[in-house]
Structure formats: structure tokens, C-alpha cells
CSV table of C-alpha atoms in Angstrom, one decimal:
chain,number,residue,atom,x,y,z
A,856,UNK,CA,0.0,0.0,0.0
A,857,UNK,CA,1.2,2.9,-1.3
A,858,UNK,CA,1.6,6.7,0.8
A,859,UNK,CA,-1.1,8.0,-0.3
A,860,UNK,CA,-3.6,5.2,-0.4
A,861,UNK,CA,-2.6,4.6,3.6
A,862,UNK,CA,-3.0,8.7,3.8
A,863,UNK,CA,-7.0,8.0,2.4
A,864,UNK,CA,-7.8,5.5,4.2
A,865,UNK,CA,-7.0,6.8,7.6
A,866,UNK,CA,-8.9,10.5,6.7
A,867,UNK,CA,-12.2,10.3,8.8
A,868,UNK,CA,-15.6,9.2,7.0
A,869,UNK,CA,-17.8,12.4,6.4
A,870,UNK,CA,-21.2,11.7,8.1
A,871,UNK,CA,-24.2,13.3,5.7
A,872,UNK,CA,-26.2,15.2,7.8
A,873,UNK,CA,-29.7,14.6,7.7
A,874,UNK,CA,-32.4,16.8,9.1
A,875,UNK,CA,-34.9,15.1,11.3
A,876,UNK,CA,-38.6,15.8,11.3
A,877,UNK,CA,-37.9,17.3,14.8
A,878,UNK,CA,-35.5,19.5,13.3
A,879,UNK,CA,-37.9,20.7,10.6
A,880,UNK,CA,-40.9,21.0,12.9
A,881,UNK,CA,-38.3,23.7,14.5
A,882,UNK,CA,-36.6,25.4,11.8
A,883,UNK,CA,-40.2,25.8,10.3
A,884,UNK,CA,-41.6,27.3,14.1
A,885,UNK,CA,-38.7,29.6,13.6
A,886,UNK,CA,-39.4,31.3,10.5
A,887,UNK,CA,-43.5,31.3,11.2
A,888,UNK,CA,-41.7,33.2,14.4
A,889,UNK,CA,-39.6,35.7,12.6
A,890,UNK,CA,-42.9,36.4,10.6
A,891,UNK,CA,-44.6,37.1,13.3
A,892,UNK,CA,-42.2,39.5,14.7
A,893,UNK,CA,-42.0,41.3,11.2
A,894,UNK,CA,-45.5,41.8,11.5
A,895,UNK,CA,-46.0,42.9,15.4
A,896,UNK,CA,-42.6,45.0,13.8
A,897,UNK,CA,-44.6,46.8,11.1
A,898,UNK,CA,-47.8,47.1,12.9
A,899,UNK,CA,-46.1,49.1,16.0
A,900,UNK,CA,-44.4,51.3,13.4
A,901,UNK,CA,-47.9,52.3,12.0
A,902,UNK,CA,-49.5,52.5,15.3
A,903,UNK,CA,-46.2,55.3,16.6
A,904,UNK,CA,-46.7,56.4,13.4
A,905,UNK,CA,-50.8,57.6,13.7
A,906,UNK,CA,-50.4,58.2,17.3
A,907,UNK,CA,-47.5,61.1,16.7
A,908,UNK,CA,-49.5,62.4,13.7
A,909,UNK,CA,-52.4,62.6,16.5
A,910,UNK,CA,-50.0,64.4,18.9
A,911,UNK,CA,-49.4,67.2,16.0
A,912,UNK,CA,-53.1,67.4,15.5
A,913,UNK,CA,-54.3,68.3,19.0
A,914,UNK,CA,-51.7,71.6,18.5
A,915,UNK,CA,-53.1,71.8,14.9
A,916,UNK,CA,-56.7,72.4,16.4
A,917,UNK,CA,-55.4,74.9,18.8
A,918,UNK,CA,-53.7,77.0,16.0
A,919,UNK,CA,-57.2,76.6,14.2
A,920,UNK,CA,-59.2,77.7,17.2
A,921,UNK,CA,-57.0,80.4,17.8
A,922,UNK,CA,-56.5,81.5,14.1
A,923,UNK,CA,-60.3,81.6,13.6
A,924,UNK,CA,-60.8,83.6,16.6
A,925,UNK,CA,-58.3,86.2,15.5
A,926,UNK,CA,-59.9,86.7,12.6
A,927,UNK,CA,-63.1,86.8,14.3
A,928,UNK,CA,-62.3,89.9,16.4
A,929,UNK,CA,-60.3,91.3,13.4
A,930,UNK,CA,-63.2,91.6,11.3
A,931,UNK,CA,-65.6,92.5,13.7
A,932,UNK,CA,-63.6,95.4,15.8
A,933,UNK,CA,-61.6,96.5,13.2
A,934,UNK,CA,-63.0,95.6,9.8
A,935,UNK,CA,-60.1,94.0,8.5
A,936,UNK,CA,-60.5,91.0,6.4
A,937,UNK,CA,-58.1,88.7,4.7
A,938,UNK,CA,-58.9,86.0,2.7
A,939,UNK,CA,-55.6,84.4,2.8
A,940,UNK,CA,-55.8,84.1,6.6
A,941,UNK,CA,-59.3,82.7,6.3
A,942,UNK,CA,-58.3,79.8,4.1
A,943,UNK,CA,-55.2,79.4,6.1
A,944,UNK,CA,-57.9,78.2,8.9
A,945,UNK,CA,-60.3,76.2,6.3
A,946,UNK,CA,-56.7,74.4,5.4
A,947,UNK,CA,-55.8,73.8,9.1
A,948,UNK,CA,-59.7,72.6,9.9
A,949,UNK,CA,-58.7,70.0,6.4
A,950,UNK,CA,-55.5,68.9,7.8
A,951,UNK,CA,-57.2,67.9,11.7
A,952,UNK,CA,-59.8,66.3,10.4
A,953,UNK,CA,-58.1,64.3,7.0
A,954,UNK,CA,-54.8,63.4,8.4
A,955,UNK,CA,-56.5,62.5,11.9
A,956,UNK,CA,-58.8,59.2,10.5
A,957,UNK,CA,-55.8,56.9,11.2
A,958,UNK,CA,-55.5,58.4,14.6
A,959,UNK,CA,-59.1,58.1,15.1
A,960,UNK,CA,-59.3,54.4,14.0
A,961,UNK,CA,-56.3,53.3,15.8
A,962,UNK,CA,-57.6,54.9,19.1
A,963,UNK,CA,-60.9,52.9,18.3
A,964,UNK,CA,-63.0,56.5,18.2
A,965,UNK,CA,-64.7,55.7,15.1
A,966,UNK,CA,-68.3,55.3,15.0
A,967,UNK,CA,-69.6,51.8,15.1
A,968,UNK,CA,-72.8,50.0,14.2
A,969,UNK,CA,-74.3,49.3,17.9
A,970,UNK,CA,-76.8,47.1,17.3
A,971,UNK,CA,-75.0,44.5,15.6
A,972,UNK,CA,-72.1,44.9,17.6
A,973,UNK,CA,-73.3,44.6,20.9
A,974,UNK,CA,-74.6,41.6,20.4
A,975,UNK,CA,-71.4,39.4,19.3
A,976,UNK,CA,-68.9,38.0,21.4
A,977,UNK,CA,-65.0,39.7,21.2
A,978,UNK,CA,-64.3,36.6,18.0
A,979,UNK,CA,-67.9,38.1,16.1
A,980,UNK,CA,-66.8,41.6,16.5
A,981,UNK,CA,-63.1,41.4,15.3
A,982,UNK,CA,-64.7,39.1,12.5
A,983,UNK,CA,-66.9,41.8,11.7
A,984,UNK,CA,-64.2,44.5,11.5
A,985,UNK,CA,-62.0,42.1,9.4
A,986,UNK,CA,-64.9,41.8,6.9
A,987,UNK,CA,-65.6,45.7,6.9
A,988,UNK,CA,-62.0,46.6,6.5
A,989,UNK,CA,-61.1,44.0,3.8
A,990,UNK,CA,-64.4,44.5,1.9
A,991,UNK,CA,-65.0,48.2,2.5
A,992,UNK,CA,-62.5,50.7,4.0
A,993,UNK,CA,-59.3,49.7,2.0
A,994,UNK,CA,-61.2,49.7,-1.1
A,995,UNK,CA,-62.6,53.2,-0.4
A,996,UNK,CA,-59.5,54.5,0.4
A,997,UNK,CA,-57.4,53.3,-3.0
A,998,UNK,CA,-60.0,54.8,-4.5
A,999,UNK,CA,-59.9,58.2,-2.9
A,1000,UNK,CA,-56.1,57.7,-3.3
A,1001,UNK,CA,-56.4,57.1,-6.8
A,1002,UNK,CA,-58.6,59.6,-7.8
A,1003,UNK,CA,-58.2,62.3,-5.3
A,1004,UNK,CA,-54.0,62.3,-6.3
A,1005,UNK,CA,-55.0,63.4,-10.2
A,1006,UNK,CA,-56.4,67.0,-8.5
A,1007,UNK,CA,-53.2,67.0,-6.2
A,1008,UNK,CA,-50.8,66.3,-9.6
A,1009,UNK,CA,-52.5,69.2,-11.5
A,1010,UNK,CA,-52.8,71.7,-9.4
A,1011,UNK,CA,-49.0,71.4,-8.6
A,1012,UNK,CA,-48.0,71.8,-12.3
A,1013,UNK,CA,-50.7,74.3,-13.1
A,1014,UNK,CA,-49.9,76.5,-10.1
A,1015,UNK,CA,-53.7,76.8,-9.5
A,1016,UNK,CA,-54.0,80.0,-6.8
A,1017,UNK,CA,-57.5,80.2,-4.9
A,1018,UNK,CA,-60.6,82.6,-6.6
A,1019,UNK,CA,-60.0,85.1,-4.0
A,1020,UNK,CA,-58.0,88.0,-3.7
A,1021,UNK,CA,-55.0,87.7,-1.5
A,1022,UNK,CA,-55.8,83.8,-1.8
A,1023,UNK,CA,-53.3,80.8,-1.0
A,1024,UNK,CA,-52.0,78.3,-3.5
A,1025,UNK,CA,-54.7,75.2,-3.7
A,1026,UNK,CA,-51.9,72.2,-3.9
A,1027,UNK,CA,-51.6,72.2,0.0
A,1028,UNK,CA,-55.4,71.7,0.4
A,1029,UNK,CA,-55.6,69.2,-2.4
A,1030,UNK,CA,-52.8,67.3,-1.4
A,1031,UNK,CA,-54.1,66.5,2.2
A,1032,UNK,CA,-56.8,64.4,0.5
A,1033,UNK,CA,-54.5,61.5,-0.4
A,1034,UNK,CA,-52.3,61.9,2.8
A,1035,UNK,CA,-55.2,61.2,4.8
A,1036,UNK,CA,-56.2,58.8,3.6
A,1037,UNK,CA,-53.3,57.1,3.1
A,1038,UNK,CA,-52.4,57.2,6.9
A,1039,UNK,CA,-56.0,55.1,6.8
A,1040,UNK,CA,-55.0,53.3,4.8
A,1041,UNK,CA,-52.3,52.3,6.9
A,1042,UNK,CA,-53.5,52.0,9.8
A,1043,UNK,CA,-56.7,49.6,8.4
A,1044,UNK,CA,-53.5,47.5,7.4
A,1045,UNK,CA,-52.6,47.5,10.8
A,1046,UNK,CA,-55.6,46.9,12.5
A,1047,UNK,CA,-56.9,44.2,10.3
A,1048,UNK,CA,-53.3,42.4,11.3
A,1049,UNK,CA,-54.4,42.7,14.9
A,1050,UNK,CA,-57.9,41.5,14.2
A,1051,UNK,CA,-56.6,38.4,12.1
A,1052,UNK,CA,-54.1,38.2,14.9
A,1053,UNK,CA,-56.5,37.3,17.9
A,1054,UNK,CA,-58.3,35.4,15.7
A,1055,UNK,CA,-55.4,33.1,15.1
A,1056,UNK,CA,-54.7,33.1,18.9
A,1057,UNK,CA,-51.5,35.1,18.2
A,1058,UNK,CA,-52.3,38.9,19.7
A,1059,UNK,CA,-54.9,40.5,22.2
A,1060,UNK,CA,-58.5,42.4,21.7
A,1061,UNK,CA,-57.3,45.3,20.6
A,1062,UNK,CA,-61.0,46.6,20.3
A,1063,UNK,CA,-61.5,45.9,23.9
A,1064,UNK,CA,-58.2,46.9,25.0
A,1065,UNK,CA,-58.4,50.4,23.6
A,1066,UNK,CA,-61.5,50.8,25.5
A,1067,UNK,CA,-64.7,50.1,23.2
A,1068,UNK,CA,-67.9,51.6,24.5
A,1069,UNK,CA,-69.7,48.5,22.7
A,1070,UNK,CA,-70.9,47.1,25.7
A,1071,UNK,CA,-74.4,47.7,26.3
A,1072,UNK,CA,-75.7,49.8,29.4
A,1073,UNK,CA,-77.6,47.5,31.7
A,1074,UNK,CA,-80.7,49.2,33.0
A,1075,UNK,CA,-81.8,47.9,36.6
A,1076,UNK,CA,-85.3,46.2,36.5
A,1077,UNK,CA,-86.0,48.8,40.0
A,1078,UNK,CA,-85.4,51.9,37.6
A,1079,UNK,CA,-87.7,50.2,35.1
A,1080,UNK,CA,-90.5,49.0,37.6
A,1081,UNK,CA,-90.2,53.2,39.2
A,1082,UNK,CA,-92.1,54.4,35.7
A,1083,UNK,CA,-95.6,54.1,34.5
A,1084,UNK,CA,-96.2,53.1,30.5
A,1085,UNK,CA,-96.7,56.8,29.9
A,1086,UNK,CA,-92.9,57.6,31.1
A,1087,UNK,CA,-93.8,59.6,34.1
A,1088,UNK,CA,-92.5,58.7,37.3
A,1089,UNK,CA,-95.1,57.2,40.1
């Protein structure tokens, strides 16, 4: 026997590796895990996200109160009137109330239908919002999106100015359209992840946990025995 056949045969045998079931149940858990945590990831982004555009809002509403109030007195102690300060509050009153729906949906302050939701468990109402958002509110915003961003696109190249003399520029106004309802948008993503979420045992009642005024007011049978059937106290 040669060098270099002795050499071969005393190099150790490679074992192949093979992955047990075990192993793949694991590997698998893994990734389903780091999915998970992309998602909890991305849905706490658009929640900060919302929630800081909400912080900006409540200072927006001051400036709005107090712009409208100056302009108040202005014109009414010492005729002065500018239309450029007047749509400088309609614009603020736009930006509050378009760029805060994603603040008002992910604080759960929208309005909700009562009578159907009163009457389902936490599983029937998050099943219920999951159909509404899927079916209805991301559709309506792509389309706002959609069509509301052609007005946005024109009046920016066309330099469109307001009617009125001393007017602002009307991209600004325009433009919050889509950014509102984009932040919706987002944040319907985001709660239709938490909804599908407790559904799949993965995440909490976020309706419930942001406080939901769903539950219906019991009325003691002593407050309803005190009245006659015409409504007036015995």
C-alpha cells in the first residue's frame, strides 16, 4: 500500500447530515416566528406612526381655534378681512380632520354599528371589523387615493392659486386628501393584522383593550319597575 492510499484511508468518513422531522418541525416554528415578529414589527411602526401624527393634530386644532378667533375679532372690531388668513384656517380645519382618521381608528374612536355589535362575542366583533376593513374601508381608500391624487398632480404643475384676492395656493389643500387617507390606509393594514391576529390566537383584543364603548348599558329592573307606560315617574 502505497503513501497515499494509507493517507486515504486513515482521513475520517464524512457523516451526511440529515435533518430530522424534529429538526424541521423547529426550523419551520422559527421562520413562522420571525414572521410574526415582522409583523407585530410593522404594525407598531404604524401604530407610533398615527399616534405622533395625532399628537401634531391636537396643537393643529389649537392653532385653528385660535386663528379663527383672530380673525373673528379682526373683522368684527376693526374691519379688516383677509382671505388668505381665512383659508389658512379652512386648510388647518382640512389637515385635523383628514390626516387625523388613522389616529381616530387606531384609538378605536370611530363610529360603530351598535346594534349589531353589541350583540357578538369579542371573536364576532373582530370578524366583523375584518370583513368591513377587507371589503370596505381599503377599497374606499385606494380609491380616494387614486382619484383624489390626479387634483393634487394638477394643481402642482398648473400653479392653481385660490378665486380670491390675496388667496393661498390650492396644492396644499388638495394634497391632504391622499395623505389622509393614506395614513388610513395604513393604519386599516394594521388593524386588520391585529384582528386576524387574535383570531389566530396570536395577539390580544385590541378593540377591547383600547376601550370600546360597545358594551351595552344595563338598566336595573327597579329603575324600570319606578315608571308608568306613559314615562312619568309614580
Amino acid at each position: 500500500m502505497t503513501k497515499e492510499q494509507h493517507a486515504i484511508c486513515q482521513r475520517p468518513m464524512r457523516r451526511h447530515s440529515r435533518i430530522t422531522p424534529l429538526q424541521h418541525d423547529k426550523d419551520h416554528n422559527n421562520i413562522r416566528g420571525d414572521k410574526m415578529t415582522a409583523l407585530k414589527t410593522m404594525v407598531g411602526g404604524i401604530d407610533h406612526l398615527n399616534r405622533g401624527i395625532g399628537f401634531i393634530i391636537k396643537w393643529l386644532l389649537l392653532a385653528t381655534t385660535l386663528l379663527s378667533a383672530s380673525n373673528a375679532i379682526t373683522r368684527k372690531a376693526f374691519d379688516l378681512s383677509s382671505n388668505g388668513m381665512l383659508e389658512a384656517q379652512w386648510y388647518l380645519y382640512a389637515a385635523v380632520f383628514l390626516l387625523g382618521g388613522g389616529y381616530c381608528f387606531l384609538s378605536n374612536s370611530h363610529v360603530r354599528i351598535d346594534f349589531i355589535s353589541t350583540r357578538l362575542g369579542a371573536r364576532g366583533r373582530n370578524l366583523v371589523d375584518v370583513v368591513g376593513i377587507l371589503l370596505v374601508l381599503v377599497p374606499f381608500c385606494v380609491f380616494v387615493i387614486h382619484l383624489s391624487w390626479g387634483f393634487f398632480t394638477a394643481a402642482w404643475h398648473s400653479g392653481e392659486m385660490s378665486g380670491n384676492a390675496g388667496g393661498l395656493v390650492r396644492w396644499p389643500a388638495y394634497l391632504l386628501i391622499p395623505a389622509g387617507f393614506s395614513l388610513l390606509l395604513l393604519q386599516a393594514l394594521a388593524e386588520l393584522a391585529k384582528r386576524v391576529l387574535f383570531l389566530i390566537g396570536k395577539g390580544v383584543d385590541s378593540i377591547a383593550e383600547e376601550g370600546s364603548q360597545d358594551t351595552p348599558i344595563a338598566v336595573p329592573t327597579e329603575a324600570l319597575s319606578a315608571t308608568t307606560t306613559s314615562g312619568v315617574p309614580r
